[in-house]
Short mmCIF file of C-alpha atoms (C1' of nucleotides) in Angstrom, two decimals:
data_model
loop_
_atom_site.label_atom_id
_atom_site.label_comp_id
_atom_site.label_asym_id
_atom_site.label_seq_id
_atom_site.Cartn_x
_atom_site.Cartn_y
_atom_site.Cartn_z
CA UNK A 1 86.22 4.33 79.42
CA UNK A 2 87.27 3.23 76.05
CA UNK A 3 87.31 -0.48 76.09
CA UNK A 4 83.89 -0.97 77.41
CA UNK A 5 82.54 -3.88 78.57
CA UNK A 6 84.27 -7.32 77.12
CA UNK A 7 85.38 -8.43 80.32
CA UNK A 8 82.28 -9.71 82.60
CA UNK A 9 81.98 -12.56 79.90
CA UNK A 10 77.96 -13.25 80.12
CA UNK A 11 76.19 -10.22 79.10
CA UNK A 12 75.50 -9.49 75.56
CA UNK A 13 75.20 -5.75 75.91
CA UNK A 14 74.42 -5.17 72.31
CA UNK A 15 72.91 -2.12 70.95
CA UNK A 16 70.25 -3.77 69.14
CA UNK A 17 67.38 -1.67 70.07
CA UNK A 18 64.35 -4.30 70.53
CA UNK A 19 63.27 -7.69 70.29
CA UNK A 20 66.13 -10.90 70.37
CA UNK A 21 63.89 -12.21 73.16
CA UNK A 22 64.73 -16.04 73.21
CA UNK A 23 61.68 -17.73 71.14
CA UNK A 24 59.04 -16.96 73.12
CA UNK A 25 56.34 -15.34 71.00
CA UNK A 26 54.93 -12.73 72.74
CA UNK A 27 58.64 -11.20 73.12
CA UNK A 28 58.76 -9.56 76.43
CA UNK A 29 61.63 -10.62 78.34
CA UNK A 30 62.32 -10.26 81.96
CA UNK A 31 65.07 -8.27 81.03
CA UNK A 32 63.19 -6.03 78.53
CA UNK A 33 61.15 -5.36 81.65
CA UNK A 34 64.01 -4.44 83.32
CA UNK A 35 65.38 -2.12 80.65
CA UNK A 36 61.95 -0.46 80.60
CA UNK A 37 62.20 0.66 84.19
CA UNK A 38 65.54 2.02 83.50
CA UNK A 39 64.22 3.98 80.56
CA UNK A 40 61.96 5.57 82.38
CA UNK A 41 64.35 6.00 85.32
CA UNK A 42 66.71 7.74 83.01
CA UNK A 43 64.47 10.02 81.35
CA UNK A 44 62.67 11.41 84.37
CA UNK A 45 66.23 12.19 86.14
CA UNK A 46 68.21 13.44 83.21
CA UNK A 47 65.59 15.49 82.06
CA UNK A 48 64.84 17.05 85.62
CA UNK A 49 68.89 17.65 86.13
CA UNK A 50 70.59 17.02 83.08
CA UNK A 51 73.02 14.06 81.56
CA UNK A 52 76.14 14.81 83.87
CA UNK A 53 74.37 15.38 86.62
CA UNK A 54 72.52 12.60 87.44
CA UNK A 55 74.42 9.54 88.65
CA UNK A 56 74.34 6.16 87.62
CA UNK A 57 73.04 5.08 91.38
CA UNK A 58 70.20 7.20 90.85
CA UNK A 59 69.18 5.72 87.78
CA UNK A 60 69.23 2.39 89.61
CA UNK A 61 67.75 3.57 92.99
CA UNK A 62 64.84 5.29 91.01
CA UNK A 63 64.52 2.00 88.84
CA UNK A 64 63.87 -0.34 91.84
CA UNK A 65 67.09 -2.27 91.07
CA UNK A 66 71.04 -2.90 91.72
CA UNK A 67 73.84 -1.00 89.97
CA UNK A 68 75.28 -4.13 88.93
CA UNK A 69 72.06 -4.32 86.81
CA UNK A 70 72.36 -1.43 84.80
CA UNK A 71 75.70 -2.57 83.11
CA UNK A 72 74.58 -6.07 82.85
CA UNK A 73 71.68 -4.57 80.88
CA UNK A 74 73.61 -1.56 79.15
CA UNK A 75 77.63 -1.23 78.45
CA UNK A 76 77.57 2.48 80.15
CA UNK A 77 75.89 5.06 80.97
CA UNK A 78 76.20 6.80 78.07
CA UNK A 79 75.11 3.80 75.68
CA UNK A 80 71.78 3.93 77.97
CA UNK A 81 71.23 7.12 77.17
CA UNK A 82 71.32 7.10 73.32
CA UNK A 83 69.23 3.78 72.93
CA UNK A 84 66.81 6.53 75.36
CA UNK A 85 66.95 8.73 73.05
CA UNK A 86 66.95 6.32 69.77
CA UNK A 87 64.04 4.80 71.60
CA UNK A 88 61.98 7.72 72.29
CA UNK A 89 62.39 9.38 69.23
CA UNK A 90 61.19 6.14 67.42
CA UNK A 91 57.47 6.56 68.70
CA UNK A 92 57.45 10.24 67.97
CA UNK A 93 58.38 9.97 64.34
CA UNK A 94 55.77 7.11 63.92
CA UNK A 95 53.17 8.90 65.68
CA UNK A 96 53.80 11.60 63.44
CA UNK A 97 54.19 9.68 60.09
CA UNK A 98 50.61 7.71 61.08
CA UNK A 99 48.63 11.21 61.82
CA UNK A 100 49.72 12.31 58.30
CA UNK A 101 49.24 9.13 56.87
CA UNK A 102 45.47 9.12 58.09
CA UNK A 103 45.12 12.23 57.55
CA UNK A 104 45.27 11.65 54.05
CA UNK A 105 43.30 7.99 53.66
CA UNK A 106 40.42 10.42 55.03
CA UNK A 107 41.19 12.68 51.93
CA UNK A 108 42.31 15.60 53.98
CA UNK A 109 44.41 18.32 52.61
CA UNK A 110 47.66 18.97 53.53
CA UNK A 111 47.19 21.48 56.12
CA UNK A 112 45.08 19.07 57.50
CA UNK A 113 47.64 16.99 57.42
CA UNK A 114 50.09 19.64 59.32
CA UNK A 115 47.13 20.39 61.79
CA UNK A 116 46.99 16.57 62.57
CA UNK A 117 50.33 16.61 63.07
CA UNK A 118 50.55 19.20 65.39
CA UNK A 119 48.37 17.60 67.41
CA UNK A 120 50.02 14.13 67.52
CA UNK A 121 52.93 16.12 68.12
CA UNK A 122 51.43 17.73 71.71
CA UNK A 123 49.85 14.34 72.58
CA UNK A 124 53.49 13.19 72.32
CA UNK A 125 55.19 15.51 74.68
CA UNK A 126 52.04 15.31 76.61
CA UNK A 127 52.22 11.76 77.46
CA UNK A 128 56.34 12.01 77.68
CA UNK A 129 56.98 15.53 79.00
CA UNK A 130 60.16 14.17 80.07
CA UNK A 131 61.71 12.88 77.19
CA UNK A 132 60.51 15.97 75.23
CA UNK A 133 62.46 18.12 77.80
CA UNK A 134 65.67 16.18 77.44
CA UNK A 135 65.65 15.95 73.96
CA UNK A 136 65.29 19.77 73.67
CA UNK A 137 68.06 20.23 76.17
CA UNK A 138 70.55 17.77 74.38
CA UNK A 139 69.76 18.56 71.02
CA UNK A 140 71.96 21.78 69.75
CA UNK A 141 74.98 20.84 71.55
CA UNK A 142 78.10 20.25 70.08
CA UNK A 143 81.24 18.23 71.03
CA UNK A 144 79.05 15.18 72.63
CA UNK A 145 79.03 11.79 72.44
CA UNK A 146 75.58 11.22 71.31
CA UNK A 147 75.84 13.91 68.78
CA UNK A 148 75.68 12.12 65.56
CA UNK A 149 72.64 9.67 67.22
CA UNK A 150 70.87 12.78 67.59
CA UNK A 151 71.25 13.68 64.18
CA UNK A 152 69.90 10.74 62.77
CA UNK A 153 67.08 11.00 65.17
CA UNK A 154 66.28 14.30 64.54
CA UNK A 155 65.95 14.21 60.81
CA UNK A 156 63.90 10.80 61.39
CA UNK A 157 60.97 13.16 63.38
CA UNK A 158 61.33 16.26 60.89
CA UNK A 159 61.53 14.42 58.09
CA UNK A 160 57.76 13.42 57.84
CA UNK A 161 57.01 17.32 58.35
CA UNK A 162 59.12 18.04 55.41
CA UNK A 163 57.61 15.44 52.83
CA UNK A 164 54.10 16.70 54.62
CA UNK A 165 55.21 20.50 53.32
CA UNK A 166 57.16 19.27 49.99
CA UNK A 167 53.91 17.09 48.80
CA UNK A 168 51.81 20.24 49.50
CA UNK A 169 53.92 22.67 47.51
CA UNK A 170 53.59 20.11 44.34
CA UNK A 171 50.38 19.43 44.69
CA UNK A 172 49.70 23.24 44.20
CA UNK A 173 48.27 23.42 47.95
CA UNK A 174 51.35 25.17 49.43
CA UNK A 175 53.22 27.96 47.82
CA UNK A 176 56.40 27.15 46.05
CA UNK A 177 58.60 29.94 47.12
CA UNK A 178 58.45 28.42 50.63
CA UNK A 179 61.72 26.88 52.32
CA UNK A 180 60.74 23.09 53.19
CA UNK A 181 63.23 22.58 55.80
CA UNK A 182 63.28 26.10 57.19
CA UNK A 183 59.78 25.99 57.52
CA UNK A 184 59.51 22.23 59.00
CA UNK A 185 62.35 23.44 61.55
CA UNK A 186 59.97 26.22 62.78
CA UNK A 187 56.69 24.44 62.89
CA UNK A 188 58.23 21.84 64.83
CA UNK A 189 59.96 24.72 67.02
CA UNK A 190 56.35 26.46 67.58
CA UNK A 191 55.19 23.04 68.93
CA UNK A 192 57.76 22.29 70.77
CA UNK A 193 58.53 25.36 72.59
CA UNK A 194 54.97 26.24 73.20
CA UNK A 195 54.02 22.42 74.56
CA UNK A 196 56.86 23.18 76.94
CA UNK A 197 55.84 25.89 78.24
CA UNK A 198 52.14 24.86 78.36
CA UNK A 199 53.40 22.13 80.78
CA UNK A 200 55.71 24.54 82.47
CA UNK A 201 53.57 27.40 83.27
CA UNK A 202 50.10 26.40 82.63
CA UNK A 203 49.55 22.70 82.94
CA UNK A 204 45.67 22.90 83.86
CA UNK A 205 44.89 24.08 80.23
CA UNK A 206 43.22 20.98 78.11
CA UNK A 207 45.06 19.70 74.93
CA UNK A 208 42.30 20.83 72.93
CA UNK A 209 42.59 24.50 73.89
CA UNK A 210 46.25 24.49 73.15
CA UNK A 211 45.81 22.92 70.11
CA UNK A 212 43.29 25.48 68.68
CA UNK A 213 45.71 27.90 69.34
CA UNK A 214 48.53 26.59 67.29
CA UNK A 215 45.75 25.41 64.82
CA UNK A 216 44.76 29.44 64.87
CA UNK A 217 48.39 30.49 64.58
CA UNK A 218 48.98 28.00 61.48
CA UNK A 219 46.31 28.45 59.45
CA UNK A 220 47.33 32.09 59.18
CA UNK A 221 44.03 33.18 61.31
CA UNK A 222 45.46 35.59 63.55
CA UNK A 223 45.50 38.99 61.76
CA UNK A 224 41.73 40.91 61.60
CA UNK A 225 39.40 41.23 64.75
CA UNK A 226 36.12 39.65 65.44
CA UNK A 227 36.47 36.13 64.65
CA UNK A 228 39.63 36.38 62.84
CA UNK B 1 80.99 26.79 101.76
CA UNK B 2 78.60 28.74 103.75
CA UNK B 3 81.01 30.84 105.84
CA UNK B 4 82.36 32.34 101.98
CA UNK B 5 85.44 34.06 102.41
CA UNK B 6 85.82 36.33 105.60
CA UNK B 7 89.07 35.09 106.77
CA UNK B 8 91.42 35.99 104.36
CA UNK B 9 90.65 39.83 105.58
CA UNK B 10 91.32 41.80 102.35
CA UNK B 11 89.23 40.37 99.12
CA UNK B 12 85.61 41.88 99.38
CA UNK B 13 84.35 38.98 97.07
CA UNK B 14 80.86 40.83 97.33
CA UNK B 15 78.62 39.77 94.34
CA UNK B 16 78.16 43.73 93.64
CA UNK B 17 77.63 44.02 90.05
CA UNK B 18 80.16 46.40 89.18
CA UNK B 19 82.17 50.00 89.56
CA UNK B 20 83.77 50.54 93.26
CA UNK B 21 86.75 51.30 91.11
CA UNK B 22 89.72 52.96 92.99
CA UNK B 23 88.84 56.51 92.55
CA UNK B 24 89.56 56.40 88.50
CA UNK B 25 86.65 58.26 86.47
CA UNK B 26 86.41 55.83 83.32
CA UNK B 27 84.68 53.00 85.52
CA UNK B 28 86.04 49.57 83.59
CA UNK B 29 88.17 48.11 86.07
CA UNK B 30 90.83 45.63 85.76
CA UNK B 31 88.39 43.19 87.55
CA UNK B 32 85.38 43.78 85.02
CA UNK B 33 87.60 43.17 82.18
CA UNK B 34 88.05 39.68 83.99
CA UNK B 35 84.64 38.58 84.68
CA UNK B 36 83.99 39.72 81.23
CA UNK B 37 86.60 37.07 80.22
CA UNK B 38 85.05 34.28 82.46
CA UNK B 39 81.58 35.08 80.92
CA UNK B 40 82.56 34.26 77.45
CA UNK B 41 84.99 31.12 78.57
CA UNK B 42 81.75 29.95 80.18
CA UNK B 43 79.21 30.70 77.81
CA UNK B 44 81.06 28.77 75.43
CA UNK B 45 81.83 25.93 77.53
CA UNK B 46 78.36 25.44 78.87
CA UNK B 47 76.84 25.55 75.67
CA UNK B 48 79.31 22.92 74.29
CA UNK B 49 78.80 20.48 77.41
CA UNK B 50 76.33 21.74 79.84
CA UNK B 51 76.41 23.16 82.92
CA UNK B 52 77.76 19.78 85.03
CA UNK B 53 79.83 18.46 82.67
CA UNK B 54 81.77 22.36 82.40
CA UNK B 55 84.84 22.42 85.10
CA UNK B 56 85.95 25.48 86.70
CA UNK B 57 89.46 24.61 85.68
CA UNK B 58 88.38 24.35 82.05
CA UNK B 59 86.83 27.91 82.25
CA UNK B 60 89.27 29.09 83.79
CA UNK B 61 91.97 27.66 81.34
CA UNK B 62 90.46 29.00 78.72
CA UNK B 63 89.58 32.47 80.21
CA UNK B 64 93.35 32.79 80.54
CA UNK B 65 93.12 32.93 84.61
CA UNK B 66 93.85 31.19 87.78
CA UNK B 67 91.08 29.08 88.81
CA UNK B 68 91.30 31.08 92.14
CA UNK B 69 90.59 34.04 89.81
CA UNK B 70 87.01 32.49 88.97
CA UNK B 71 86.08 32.47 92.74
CA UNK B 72 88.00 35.59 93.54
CA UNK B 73 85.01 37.17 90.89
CA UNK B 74 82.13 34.89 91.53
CA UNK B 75 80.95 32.98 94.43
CA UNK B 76 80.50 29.73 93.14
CA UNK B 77 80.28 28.28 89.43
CA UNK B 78 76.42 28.07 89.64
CA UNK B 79 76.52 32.18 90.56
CA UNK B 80 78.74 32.40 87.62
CA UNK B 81 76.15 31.00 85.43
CA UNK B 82 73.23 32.82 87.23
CA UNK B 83 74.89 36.33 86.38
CA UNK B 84 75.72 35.57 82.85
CA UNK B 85 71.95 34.23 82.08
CA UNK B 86 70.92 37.72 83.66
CA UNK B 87 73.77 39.44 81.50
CA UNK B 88 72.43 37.53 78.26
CA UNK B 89 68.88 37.76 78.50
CA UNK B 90 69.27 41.48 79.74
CA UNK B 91 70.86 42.08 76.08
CA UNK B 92 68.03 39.69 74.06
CA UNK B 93 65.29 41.64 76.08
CA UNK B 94 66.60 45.44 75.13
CA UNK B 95 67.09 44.23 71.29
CA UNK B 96 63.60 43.01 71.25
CA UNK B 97 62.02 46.08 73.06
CA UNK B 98 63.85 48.33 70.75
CA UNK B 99 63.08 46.69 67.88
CA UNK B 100 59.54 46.88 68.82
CA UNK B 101 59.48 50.66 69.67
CA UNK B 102 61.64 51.40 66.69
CA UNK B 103 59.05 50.03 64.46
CA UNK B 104 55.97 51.99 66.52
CA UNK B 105 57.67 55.05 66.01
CA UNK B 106 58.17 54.67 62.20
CA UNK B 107 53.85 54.02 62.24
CA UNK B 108 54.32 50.62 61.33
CA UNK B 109 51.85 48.01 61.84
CA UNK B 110 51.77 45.38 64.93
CA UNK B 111 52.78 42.57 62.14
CA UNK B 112 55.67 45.15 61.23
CA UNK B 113 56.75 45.02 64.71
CA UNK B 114 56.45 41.47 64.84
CA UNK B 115 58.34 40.59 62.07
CA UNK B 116 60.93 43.38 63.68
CA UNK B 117 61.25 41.37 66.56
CA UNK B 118 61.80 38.03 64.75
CA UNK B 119 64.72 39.85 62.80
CA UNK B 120 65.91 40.92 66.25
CA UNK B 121 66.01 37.88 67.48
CA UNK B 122 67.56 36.45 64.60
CA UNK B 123 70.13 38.37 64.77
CA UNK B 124 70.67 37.94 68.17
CA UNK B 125 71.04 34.26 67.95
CA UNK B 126 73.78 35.24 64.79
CA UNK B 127 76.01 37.12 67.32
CA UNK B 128 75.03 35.05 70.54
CA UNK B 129 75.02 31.45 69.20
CA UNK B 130 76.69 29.59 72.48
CA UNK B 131 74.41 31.84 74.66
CA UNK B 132 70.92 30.67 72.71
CA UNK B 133 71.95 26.94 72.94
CA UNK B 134 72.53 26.99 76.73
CA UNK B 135 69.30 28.88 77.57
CA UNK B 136 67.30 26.51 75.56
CA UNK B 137 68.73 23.55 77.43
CA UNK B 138 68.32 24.98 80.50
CA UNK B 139 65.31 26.55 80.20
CA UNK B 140 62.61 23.48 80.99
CA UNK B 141 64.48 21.81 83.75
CA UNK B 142 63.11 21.05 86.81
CA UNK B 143 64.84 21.07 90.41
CA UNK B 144 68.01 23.24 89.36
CA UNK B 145 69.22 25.98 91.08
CA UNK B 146 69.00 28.83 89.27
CA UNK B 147 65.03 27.88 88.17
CA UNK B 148 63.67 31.09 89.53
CA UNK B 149 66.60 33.25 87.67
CA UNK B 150 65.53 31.85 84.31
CA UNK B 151 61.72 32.32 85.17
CA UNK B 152 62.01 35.85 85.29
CA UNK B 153 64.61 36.08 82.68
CA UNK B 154 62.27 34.37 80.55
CA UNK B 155 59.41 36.70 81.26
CA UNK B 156 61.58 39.78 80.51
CA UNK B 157 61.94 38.43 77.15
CA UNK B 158 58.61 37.21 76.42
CA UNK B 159 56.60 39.79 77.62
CA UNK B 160 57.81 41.90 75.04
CA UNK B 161 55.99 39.69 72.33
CA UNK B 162 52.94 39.24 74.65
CA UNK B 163 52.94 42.91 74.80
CA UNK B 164 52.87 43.88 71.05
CA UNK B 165 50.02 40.99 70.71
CA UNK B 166 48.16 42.58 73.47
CA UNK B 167 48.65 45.86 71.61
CA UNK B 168 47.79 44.21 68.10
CA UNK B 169 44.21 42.79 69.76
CA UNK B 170 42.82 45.99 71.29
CA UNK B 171 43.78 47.69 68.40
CA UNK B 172 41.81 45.30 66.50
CA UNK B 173 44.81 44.17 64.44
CA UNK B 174 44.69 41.02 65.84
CA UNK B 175 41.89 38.62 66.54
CA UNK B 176 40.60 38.89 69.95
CA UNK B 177 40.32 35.15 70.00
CA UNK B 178 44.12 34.29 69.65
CA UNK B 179 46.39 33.33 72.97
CA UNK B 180 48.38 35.86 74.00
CA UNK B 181 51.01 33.80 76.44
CA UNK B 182 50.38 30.62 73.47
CA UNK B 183 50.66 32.41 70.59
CA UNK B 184 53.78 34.50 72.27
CA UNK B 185 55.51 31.22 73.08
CA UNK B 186 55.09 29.83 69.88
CA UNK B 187 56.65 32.46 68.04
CA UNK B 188 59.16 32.80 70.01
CA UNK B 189 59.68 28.60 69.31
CA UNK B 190 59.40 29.32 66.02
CA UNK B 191 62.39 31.56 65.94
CA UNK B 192 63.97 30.05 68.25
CA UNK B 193 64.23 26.18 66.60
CA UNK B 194 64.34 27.80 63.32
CA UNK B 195 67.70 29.68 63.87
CA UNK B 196 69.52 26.88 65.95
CA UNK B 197 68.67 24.46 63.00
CA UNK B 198 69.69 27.33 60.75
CA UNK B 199 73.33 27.79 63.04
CA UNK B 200 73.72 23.92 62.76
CA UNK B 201 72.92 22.60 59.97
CA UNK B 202 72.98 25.71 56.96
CA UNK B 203 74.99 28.15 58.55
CA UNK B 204 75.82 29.55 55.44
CA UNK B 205 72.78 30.78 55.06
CA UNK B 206 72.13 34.38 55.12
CA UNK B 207 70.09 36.16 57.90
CA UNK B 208 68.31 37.85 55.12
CA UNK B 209 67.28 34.30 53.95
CA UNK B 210 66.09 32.70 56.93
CA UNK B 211 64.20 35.76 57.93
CA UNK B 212 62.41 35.77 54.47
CA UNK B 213 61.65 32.67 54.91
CA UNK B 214 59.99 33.00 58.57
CA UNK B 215 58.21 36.17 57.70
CA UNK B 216 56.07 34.26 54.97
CA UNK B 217 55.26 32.05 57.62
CA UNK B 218 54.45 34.85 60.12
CA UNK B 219 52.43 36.58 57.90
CA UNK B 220 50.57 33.13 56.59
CA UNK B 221 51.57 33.79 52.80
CA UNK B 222 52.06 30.02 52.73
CA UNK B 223 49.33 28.25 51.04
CA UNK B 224 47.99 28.91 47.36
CA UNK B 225 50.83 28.13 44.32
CA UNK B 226 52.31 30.25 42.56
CA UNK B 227 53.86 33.28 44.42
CA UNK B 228 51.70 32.55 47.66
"C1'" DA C 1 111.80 61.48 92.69
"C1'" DA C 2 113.22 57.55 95.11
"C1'" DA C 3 111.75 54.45 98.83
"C1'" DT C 4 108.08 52.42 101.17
"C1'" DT C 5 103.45 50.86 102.11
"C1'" DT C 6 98.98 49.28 100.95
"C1'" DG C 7 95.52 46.21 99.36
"C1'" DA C 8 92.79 44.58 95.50
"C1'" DA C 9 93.58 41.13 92.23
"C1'" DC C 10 95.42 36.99 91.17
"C1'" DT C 11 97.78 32.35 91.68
"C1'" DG C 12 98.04 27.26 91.91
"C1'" DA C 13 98.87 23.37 94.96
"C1'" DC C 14 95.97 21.02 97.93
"C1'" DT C 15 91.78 18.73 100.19
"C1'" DG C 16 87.69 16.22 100.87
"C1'" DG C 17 84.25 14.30 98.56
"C1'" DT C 18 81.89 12.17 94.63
"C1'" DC C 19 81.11 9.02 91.04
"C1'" DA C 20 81.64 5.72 86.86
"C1'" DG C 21 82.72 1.48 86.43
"C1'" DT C 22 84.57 -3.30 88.30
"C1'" DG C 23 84.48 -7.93 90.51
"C1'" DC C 24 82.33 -11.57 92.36
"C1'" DA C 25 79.80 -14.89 95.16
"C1'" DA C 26 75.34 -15.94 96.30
"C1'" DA C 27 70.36 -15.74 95.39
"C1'" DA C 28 66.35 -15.65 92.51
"C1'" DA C 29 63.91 -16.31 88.39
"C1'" DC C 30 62.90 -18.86 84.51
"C1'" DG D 1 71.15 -25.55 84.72
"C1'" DT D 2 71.18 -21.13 82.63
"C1'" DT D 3 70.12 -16.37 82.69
"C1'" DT D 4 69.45 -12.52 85.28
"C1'" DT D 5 69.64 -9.95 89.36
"C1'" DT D 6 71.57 -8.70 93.83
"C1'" DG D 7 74.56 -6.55 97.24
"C1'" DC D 8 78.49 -4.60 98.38
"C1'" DA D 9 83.21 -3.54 98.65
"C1'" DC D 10 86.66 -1.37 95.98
"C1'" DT D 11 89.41 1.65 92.71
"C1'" DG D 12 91.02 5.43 90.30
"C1'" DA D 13 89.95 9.58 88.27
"C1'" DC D 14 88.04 13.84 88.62
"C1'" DC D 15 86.44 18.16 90.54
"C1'" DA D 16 84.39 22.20 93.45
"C1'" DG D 17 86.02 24.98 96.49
"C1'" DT D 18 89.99 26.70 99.80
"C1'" DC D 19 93.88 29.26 101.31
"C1'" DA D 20 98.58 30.85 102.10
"C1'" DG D 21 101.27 33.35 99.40
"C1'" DT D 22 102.63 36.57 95.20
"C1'" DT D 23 102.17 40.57 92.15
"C1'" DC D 24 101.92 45.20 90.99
"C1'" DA D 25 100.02 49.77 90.41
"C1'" DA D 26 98.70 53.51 92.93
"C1'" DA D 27 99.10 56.13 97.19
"C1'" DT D 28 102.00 57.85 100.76
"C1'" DT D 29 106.11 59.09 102.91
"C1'" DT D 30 110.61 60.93 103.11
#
DNA sequence: AAATTTGAACTGACTGGTCAGTGCAAAAAC
DNA sequence: GTTTTTGCACTGACCAGTCAGTTCAAATTT
């Protein structure tokens, strides 16, 4: 396992995550193409039965494509995994970072700002249930691989909900007794876990409804009857 | 595999939870002392590397047993891990419940109870860390075996929370406009992400800490400066 | 109380199957 | 004519589950 690929001289097999097309301008390779349908392959199958148990000859089945294909396009299976993950991770964190960042060009507030992020944040997992899935699954184990990719990715995505909360408590809008990365780790735990389990258990429901719940929950409007 | 055992007349390799001792009044057999071996050696494990990429041999090795012993006990390594996600969630579920009814009985309020339940599970998580991390990733697969174990275990512990919110809203506590199953999932997300990201990455953080720290949140003394 | 029997519990070598990764010649795409 | 993909046979490691045999404490016999 160790010495990777080298041999099959052709294939570059680098871990570059994007571009490097040849000079064509658009970009869009064949084999980008290629590696796109394995993505998406991938995440589908791992998340439904986990890294170890899915098989490289799934992956390529699913994908519409040979098994000598995969490892011309990727050195393993594990490196196709973690440029998966770095990959996925990479739109959440910008879809995050541009909700906050419009949220304030519009001259909202910071919970605003946390309320538009919550929502970009169940539009994410909406549109890649998947990936959401697998990342939850792969992300408090120890002793793997990927571990240290994870890492990185991780504090990429919670990292714009902790400048979100830090900016607040300076600008006199959030309290400053509050614990920026305790409290980041749990907002992004309340929308995680209860996106999951919107998909899981009640699918039907619209985004909007789950949103105003998590909007309710957030803004502290839960205690008191009537309308709260 | 279907046939199980039968031939080898003696072994009774029923999946009968326990007792059936010789005649001996205690109870605690030689044999439950084992499984309760193979329960942590697996809980560990599986948390470490997931369910596939665990070997028998490797639990077994580190249970201090003969592999044989692991099949002598269980009838295969996914009924292993079915009765120790029962065992597990049967503990978190009785902590929570108590907590909850503990609380009631001192005339607390429903938020009391809440925040009761959060310390609960905190504390949980403290003394079950290998346990939380494999029934997070396992909990929002698709196509496994054991799906309709963890459904119901995952009720069990849920409905607790949904319960006290129930509770909180007819008492007129709570808003009657809030979620019940939402805002229950999200709290227990909250928690949940909160306390693995506390175990990982601050673990020398107190409980008393974290739970501070979640309880502002719970109770929404976040926004305004000052002391909040 | 020593000798014998019983059987639940345990052992570990073994088997049959699976799977990651390789190698390569020929085809297809660009 | 170069890059990428295909198809398929092959290897070597690994692993879930099996089974014939061992252990030993308690029960029974003498």
């Amino acid at each position: 396992m160790s010495a990777a690929v080298t041999s099959r001289g052709t294939a570059p097999v680098t871990i570059r995550a994007m571009e490097s097309s040849s000079t064509a301008p658009g970009g869009s390779t064949r084999r980008e193409a290629t590696r796109q349908k394995l993505y998406e392959a991938a995440v589908t199958l791992i998340a439904e039965q986990g890294f170890s148990a899915t098989t490289v000859d799934e992956i390529a089945e699913r994908a519409g494509v040979a098994k000598g294909t995969v490892y011309y396009n990727f050195a393993s299976k594990s490196v196709l995994f973690e440029e998966l993950l770095r990959h996925g991770v990479g739109l959440l964190a910008a879809s995050l970072r541009e909700a906050a960042e419009k949220t304030a060009r519009d001259g909202g507030s910071k919970v605003d700002a946390l309320d538009a992020m919550v929502r970009a944040g169940l539009v994410f997992i909406d549109r890649y249930p998947a990936f959401t899935q697998l990342y939850v699954a792969e992300m408090w184990r120890t002793n793997r691989a990927w571990q240290s990719t994870l890492m990185v990715v991780r504090q990429q995505a919670v990292a714009v909900v902790e400048d979100v909360l830090r900016e607040g408590v300076e600008g006199g809008e959030f309290s400053d007794e509050i614990d920026v990365p305790l409290t980041a780790s749990a907002l992004v735990g309340m929308v995680l876990v209860a996106a999951l389990d919107w998909q899981s258990f009640q699918p039907e429901r619209s985004l909007d409804d789950v949103h105003a719940a998590l909007s309710r929950l957030l803004q502290g409007r839960v205690s008191g009857p009537g309308r709260g």
